[in-house]
Short mmCIF file of C-alpha atoms in Angstrom, two decimals:
data_model
loop_
_atom_site.label_atom_id
_atom_site.label_comp_id
_atom_site.label_asym_id
_atom_site.label_seq_id
_atom_site.Cartn_x
_atom_site.Cartn_y
_atom_site.Cartn_z
CA MET A 143 18.25 2.39 -51.39
CA ASP A 144 16.27 5.03 -49.48
CA THR A 145 16.30 4.16 -45.78
CA THR A 146 14.91 7.41 -44.37
CA VAL A 147 11.74 5.42 -43.66
CA THR A 148 11.80 1.63 -43.31
CA LEU A 149 8.97 -0.81 -43.92
CA GLU A 150 8.55 -4.15 -42.17
CA MET A 151 5.52 -6.39 -42.57
CA ARG A 152 4.37 -8.14 -39.40
CA GLY A 153 1.49 -10.28 -40.52
CA LYS A 154 -1.25 -7.95 -41.76
CA ILE A 155 0.32 -4.91 -40.12
CA ALA A 156 2.88 -2.67 -41.85
CA LEU A 157 5.43 -1.16 -39.46
CA LEU A 158 6.77 2.14 -40.79
CA THR A 159 9.77 3.59 -38.95
CA LEU A 160 11.09 7.12 -39.42
CA ASN A 161 14.78 6.33 -39.67
CA ARG A 162 16.95 9.39 -39.11
CA PRO A 163 17.70 8.92 -35.38
CA GLU A 164 20.87 11.01 -35.58
CA LYS A 165 18.63 13.94 -36.66
CA LEU A 166 15.83 13.08 -34.20
CA ASN A 167 13.91 11.69 -37.20
CA ALA A 168 13.46 15.17 -38.64
CA LEU A 169 11.25 15.28 -41.71
CA ASN A 170 13.46 16.32 -44.59
CA TYR A 171 12.03 16.34 -48.10
CA GLU A 172 13.39 12.87 -48.83
CA THR A 173 11.68 11.44 -45.74
CA ASN A 174 8.41 13.13 -46.62
CA ASP A 175 8.46 11.81 -50.19
CA ARG A 176 9.46 8.35 -48.99
CA LEU A 177 6.47 8.27 -46.63
CA LEU A 178 4.10 9.15 -49.46
CA SER A 179 5.61 6.48 -51.71
CA LEU A 180 5.34 3.78 -49.04
CA LEU A 181 1.76 4.75 -48.25
CA ASP A 182 0.91 4.26 -51.93
CA GLN A 183 2.64 0.87 -51.87
CA ILE A 184 0.85 -0.31 -48.72
CA GLU A 185 -2.54 0.83 -49.99
CA GLN A 186 -2.13 -1.40 -53.04
CA ASP A 187 -0.98 -4.39 -50.95
CA GLU A 188 -4.04 -6.50 -50.21
CA ALA A 189 -2.13 -8.34 -47.47
CA ALA A 190 -1.59 -5.11 -45.49
CA HIS A 191 -4.61 -4.11 -43.43
CA ALA A 192 -3.19 -1.52 -41.00
CA ILE A 193 -0.12 0.63 -40.33
CA VAL A 194 1.86 1.31 -37.17
CA LEU A 195 4.17 4.34 -37.48
CA THR A 196 7.03 5.03 -35.07
CA GLY A 197 10.49 6.58 -34.87
CA ALA A 198 13.91 4.94 -34.78
CA GLY A 199 15.92 5.18 -31.58
CA ASP A 200 14.86 6.05 -28.05
CA ARG A 201 14.88 9.84 -28.28
CA ALA A 202 12.37 10.91 -30.90
CA PHE A 203 9.26 10.07 -32.86
CA SER A 204 10.03 13.11 -35.01
CA ALA A 205 11.42 16.52 -34.07
CA GLY A 206 9.53 18.03 -37.02
CA GLY A 207 10.64 19.59 -40.27
CA ASP A 208 14.35 19.67 -41.14
CA ILE A 209 15.10 23.33 -40.36
CA HIS A 210 18.38 23.47 -42.28
CA GLU A 211 16.70 22.18 -45.43
CA PHE A 212 13.60 24.36 -45.42
CA THR A 213 15.65 27.43 -44.48
CA ASN A 214 17.25 27.16 -47.91
CA SER A 215 13.80 26.98 -49.51
CA ILE A 216 12.68 30.08 -47.63
CA LYS A 217 15.80 31.94 -48.76
CA SER A 218 14.96 30.97 -52.34
CA GLY A 219 11.67 32.87 -52.18
CA THR A 220 8.06 32.56 -51.11
CA ASP A 221 6.90 30.45 -54.06
CA GLU A 222 9.57 27.81 -53.55
CA ALA A 223 9.09 27.76 -49.78
CA VAL A 224 5.33 27.21 -50.11
CA ARG A 225 5.73 24.58 -52.85
CA GLU A 226 8.66 22.61 -51.44
CA PHE A 227 7.98 22.81 -47.73
CA CYS A 228 4.40 23.72 -46.90
CA ARG A 229 2.51 21.90 -49.64
CA ARG A 230 4.72 18.82 -49.40
CA GLY A 231 4.09 18.53 -45.67
CA GLN A 232 0.37 19.15 -46.04
CA ARG A 233 0.11 16.44 -48.69
CA MET A 234 1.74 14.00 -46.31
CA THR A 235 -0.47 14.73 -43.28
CA ALA A 236 -3.61 14.83 -45.45
CA ARG A 237 -2.65 11.44 -46.84
CA PHE A 238 -2.43 10.02 -43.32
CA GLU A 239 -5.74 11.62 -42.34
CA THR A 240 -7.70 10.23 -45.29
CA TYR A 241 -5.83 6.91 -45.61
CA PRO A 242 -8.27 4.01 -46.17
CA LYS A 243 -6.44 1.65 -43.81
CA PRO A 244 -6.13 2.39 -40.07
CA VAL A 245 -2.92 4.23 -39.16
CA ILE A 246 -1.68 4.15 -35.56
CA ALA A 247 1.18 6.35 -34.39
CA ALA A 248 3.42 4.82 -31.72
CA VAL A 249 4.93 8.01 -30.29
CA ASN A 250 8.19 6.91 -28.71
CA GLY A 251 9.80 10.25 -27.83
CA ILE A 252 9.98 13.85 -29.03
CA ALA A 253 7.00 14.81 -31.22
CA PHE A 254 7.59 18.43 -32.10
CA GLY A 255 6.25 20.45 -35.04
CA GLY A 256 5.70 18.09 -37.96
CA GLY A 257 5.99 15.08 -35.65
CA CYS A 258 3.11 16.45 -33.61
CA GLU A 259 1.19 17.24 -36.79
CA ILE A 260 1.53 13.62 -37.96
CA THR A 261 0.16 12.54 -34.57
CA GLU A 262 -2.78 14.90 -35.05
CA ALA A 263 -3.47 13.60 -38.56
CA VAL A 264 -3.32 9.82 -38.09
CA HIS A 265 -6.41 7.91 -37.03
CA LEU A 266 -5.15 6.67 -33.66
CA ALA A 267 -2.08 7.19 -31.46
CA VAL A 268 -0.44 5.45 -28.54
CA SER A 269 2.14 7.40 -26.54
CA SER A 270 5.13 6.29 -24.51
CA GLU A 271 5.32 7.73 -21.02
CA ARG A 272 8.60 9.31 -22.19
CA ALA A 273 7.07 11.21 -25.11
CA VAL A 274 7.23 15.00 -25.22
CA PHE A 275 5.03 17.11 -27.50
CA ALA A 276 5.24 20.71 -28.69
CA LYS A 277 4.02 23.17 -31.29
CA PRO A 278 7.30 25.14 -31.36
CA GLU A 279 7.11 26.76 -34.80
CA ILE A 280 6.48 30.19 -33.28
CA ASN A 281 9.97 29.97 -31.75
CA ILE A 282 11.48 30.30 -35.23
CA GLY A 283 9.01 32.90 -36.43
CA ILE A 284 6.60 30.78 -38.47
CA PRO A 285 3.15 29.25 -37.99
CA PRO A 286 2.73 25.47 -38.24
CA THR A 287 2.72 24.41 -41.89
CA PHE A 288 1.67 20.74 -42.00
CA GLY A 289 -1.90 21.33 -40.80
CA GLY A 290 -1.26 22.12 -37.14
CA THR A 291 -3.30 25.33 -37.09
CA GLN A 292 -6.33 23.40 -38.37
CA ARG A 293 -6.25 19.92 -36.82
CA LEU A 294 -5.20 20.75 -33.26
CA PRO A 295 -8.12 23.16 -32.65
CA ARG A 296 -10.48 20.47 -33.96
CA LEU A 297 -9.01 17.95 -31.53
CA ALA A 298 -8.40 20.10 -28.46
CA GLY A 299 -10.67 23.11 -28.86
CA ARG A 300 -9.79 26.63 -29.98
CA LYS A 301 -8.48 28.14 -26.75
CA ARG A 302 -6.42 25.16 -25.63
CA ALA A 303 -4.90 24.82 -29.10
CA LEU A 304 -4.08 28.52 -29.31
CA GLU A 305 -2.27 28.39 -25.98
CA LEU A 306 0.05 25.70 -27.34
CA LEU A 307 0.43 27.33 -30.76
CA LEU A 308 1.15 30.82 -29.39
CA THR A 309 3.52 29.83 -26.57
CA GLY A 310 5.44 26.95 -28.15
CA ASP A 311 5.46 25.29 -24.72
CA THR A 312 6.24 21.59 -24.44
CA PHE A 313 3.69 19.23 -22.89
CA GLY A 314 3.74 15.65 -21.73
CA PRO A 315 1.82 12.54 -22.76
CA GLU A 316 -0.88 12.89 -20.11
CA ARG A 317 -1.66 16.38 -21.38
CA ALA A 318 -1.66 15.00 -24.95
CA TYR A 319 -4.19 12.39 -23.81
CA GLU A 320 -6.34 15.05 -22.13
CA LEU A 321 -6.32 17.10 -25.35
CA GLY A 322 -7.41 14.13 -27.47
CA LEU A 323 -4.09 13.95 -29.31
CA VAL A 324 -3.40 10.36 -28.24
CA ASN A 325 -5.66 7.46 -27.28
CA LYS A 326 -3.50 5.89 -24.61
CA VAL A 327 -0.28 6.38 -22.62
CA VAL A 328 1.77 3.28 -21.81
CA PRO A 329 5.16 2.39 -20.30
CA HIS A 330 7.93 2.95 -22.83
CA ASN A 331 8.80 -0.73 -23.26
CA ASP A 332 5.14 -1.55 -23.88
CA LEU A 333 4.68 1.00 -26.67
CA LEU A 334 4.94 -1.13 -29.82
CA PRO A 335 3.09 -4.10 -28.27
CA ALA A 336 0.27 -1.73 -27.27
CA ALA A 337 0.09 -0.22 -30.78
CA PHE A 338 0.03 -3.66 -32.38
CA GLU A 339 -2.57 -4.90 -29.90
CA LEU A 340 -4.79 -1.96 -30.85
CA ALA A 341 -4.29 -2.76 -34.53
CA GLU A 342 -5.17 -6.42 -33.97
CA ARG A 343 -8.41 -5.42 -32.25
CA ILE A 344 -9.35 -3.50 -35.39
CA LEU A 345 -8.27 -6.30 -37.73
CA ARG A 346 -10.88 -8.67 -36.26
CA HIS A 347 -13.39 -6.73 -38.32
CA SER A 348 -13.99 -6.16 -42.02
CA PRO A 349 -11.28 -3.98 -43.59
CA LEU A 350 -13.93 -2.58 -45.91
CA ALA A 351 -16.09 -1.49 -42.98
CA ALA A 352 -13.03 0.10 -41.35
CA ALA A 353 -12.33 2.08 -44.52
CA ARG A 354 -15.95 3.24 -44.73
CA ILE A 355 -15.88 4.40 -41.10
CA ILE A 356 -12.63 6.32 -41.61
CA THR A 357 -14.07 8.03 -44.71
CA ALA A 358 -17.33 8.95 -43.01
CA VAL A 359 -15.62 10.41 -39.94
CA THR A 360 -12.90 12.28 -41.84
CA ARG A 361 -15.26 13.83 -44.36
CA GLY A 362 -18.04 14.47 -41.88
CA LEU A 363 -15.91 16.47 -39.44
CA ASN A 364 -15.87 19.41 -41.85
CA MET A 365 -19.60 19.28 -42.64
CA THR A 366 -22.87 20.10 -40.97
CA ILE A 367 -24.53 17.15 -39.22
CA GLY A 368 -27.05 16.88 -42.08
CA GLU A 369 -24.32 16.74 -44.71
CA GLY A 370 -22.38 14.26 -42.60
CA LEU A 371 -25.38 11.97 -42.32
CA ILE A 372 -25.58 11.86 -46.12
CA VAL A 373 -21.93 10.78 -46.20
CA GLU A 374 -22.76 8.11 -43.62
CA GLN A 375 -25.58 6.82 -45.85
CA GLU A 376 -23.24 6.72 -48.83
CA GLN A 377 -20.65 4.69 -46.93
CA PHE A 378 -23.33 2.26 -45.72
CA ALA A 379 -24.60 1.87 -49.29
CA ARG A 380 -21.10 0.99 -50.46
CA MET A 381 -20.96 -1.81 -47.88
CA CYS A 382 -24.34 -3.25 -48.89
CA ALA A 383 -22.92 -4.65 -52.13
CA THR A 384 -20.01 -6.48 -50.45
CA ARG A 385 -19.48 -10.06 -49.39
CA ASP A 386 -18.21 -8.85 -46.03
CA ILE A 387 -21.60 -7.50 -44.97
CA VAL A 388 -23.24 -10.82 -45.82
CA GLU A 389 -20.53 -12.68 -43.90
CA GLY A 390 -20.93 -10.41 -40.88
CA LEU A 391 -24.69 -10.86 -40.76
CA ASP A 392 -24.56 -14.62 -41.39
CA ALA A 393 -21.92 -15.07 -38.69
CA TRP A 394 -23.93 -13.07 -36.17
CA ILE A 395 -27.09 -15.09 -36.85
CA ALA A 396 -25.15 -18.38 -36.64
CA ARG A 397 -23.29 -17.23 -33.50
CA ARG A 398 -19.89 -17.92 -35.08
CA THR A 399 -16.77 -15.82 -35.63
CA PRO A 400 -16.90 -14.06 -39.01
CA CYS A 401 -14.19 -14.62 -41.60
CA TYR A 402 -13.90 -11.48 -43.69
CA ALA A 403 -12.37 -11.50 -47.17
CA GLY A 404 -12.24 -7.74 -47.69
CA LYS A 405 -14.53 -8.04 -50.72
#
């Protein structure tokens, strides 16, 4: 059984844990593929409405790509390196970014390279006060490969992102908050409770509406405002035919708590 990533259901929330603590939860190919498989499984599970993602152990969320593994791919030639390492990682972070259910990273320690890129890609992130972030790929002579050159400038701005990308310097959770990489910094022992509390605040609402919001925001970020507004209209139109919109309106008029069915 593959245990590089574990899955535990806690009510309507799926807890995914990167489970290679002896390797600082480095993202080898097996871990990457396991994440994609579990994301497919959770998407099809109607009982799962949100995901919290964290790392096993007290040291790391994820130290990034498994250098020993992708070094072999690079030595095998450009085509294999791009296919096995770069495209695989980009598929994984793109999957998180466009996932139809809210994904919250609970960053419990080191978040370097690919670990930082996952944090950039997911919808929301809560950071432990002990977390440490970095874009260190330049230290081994490569650019980021899982989307870091594209998402960080969109979050932090071009000049602030380039400083981190070109120096490889580490930075703490307060700086990550300032850059828009995380939503909140909490004491280490409060990390998972804070991530689950955030998820529960989202789960009070229609899961269909949450999915439509995620789609509109994710697609609209790469469009002009006019194009984005069309996407917004499309997502609203998709909600108009659902039971959840009727339930939400009826509950508001009746001054009662809505009970959404996700239909």
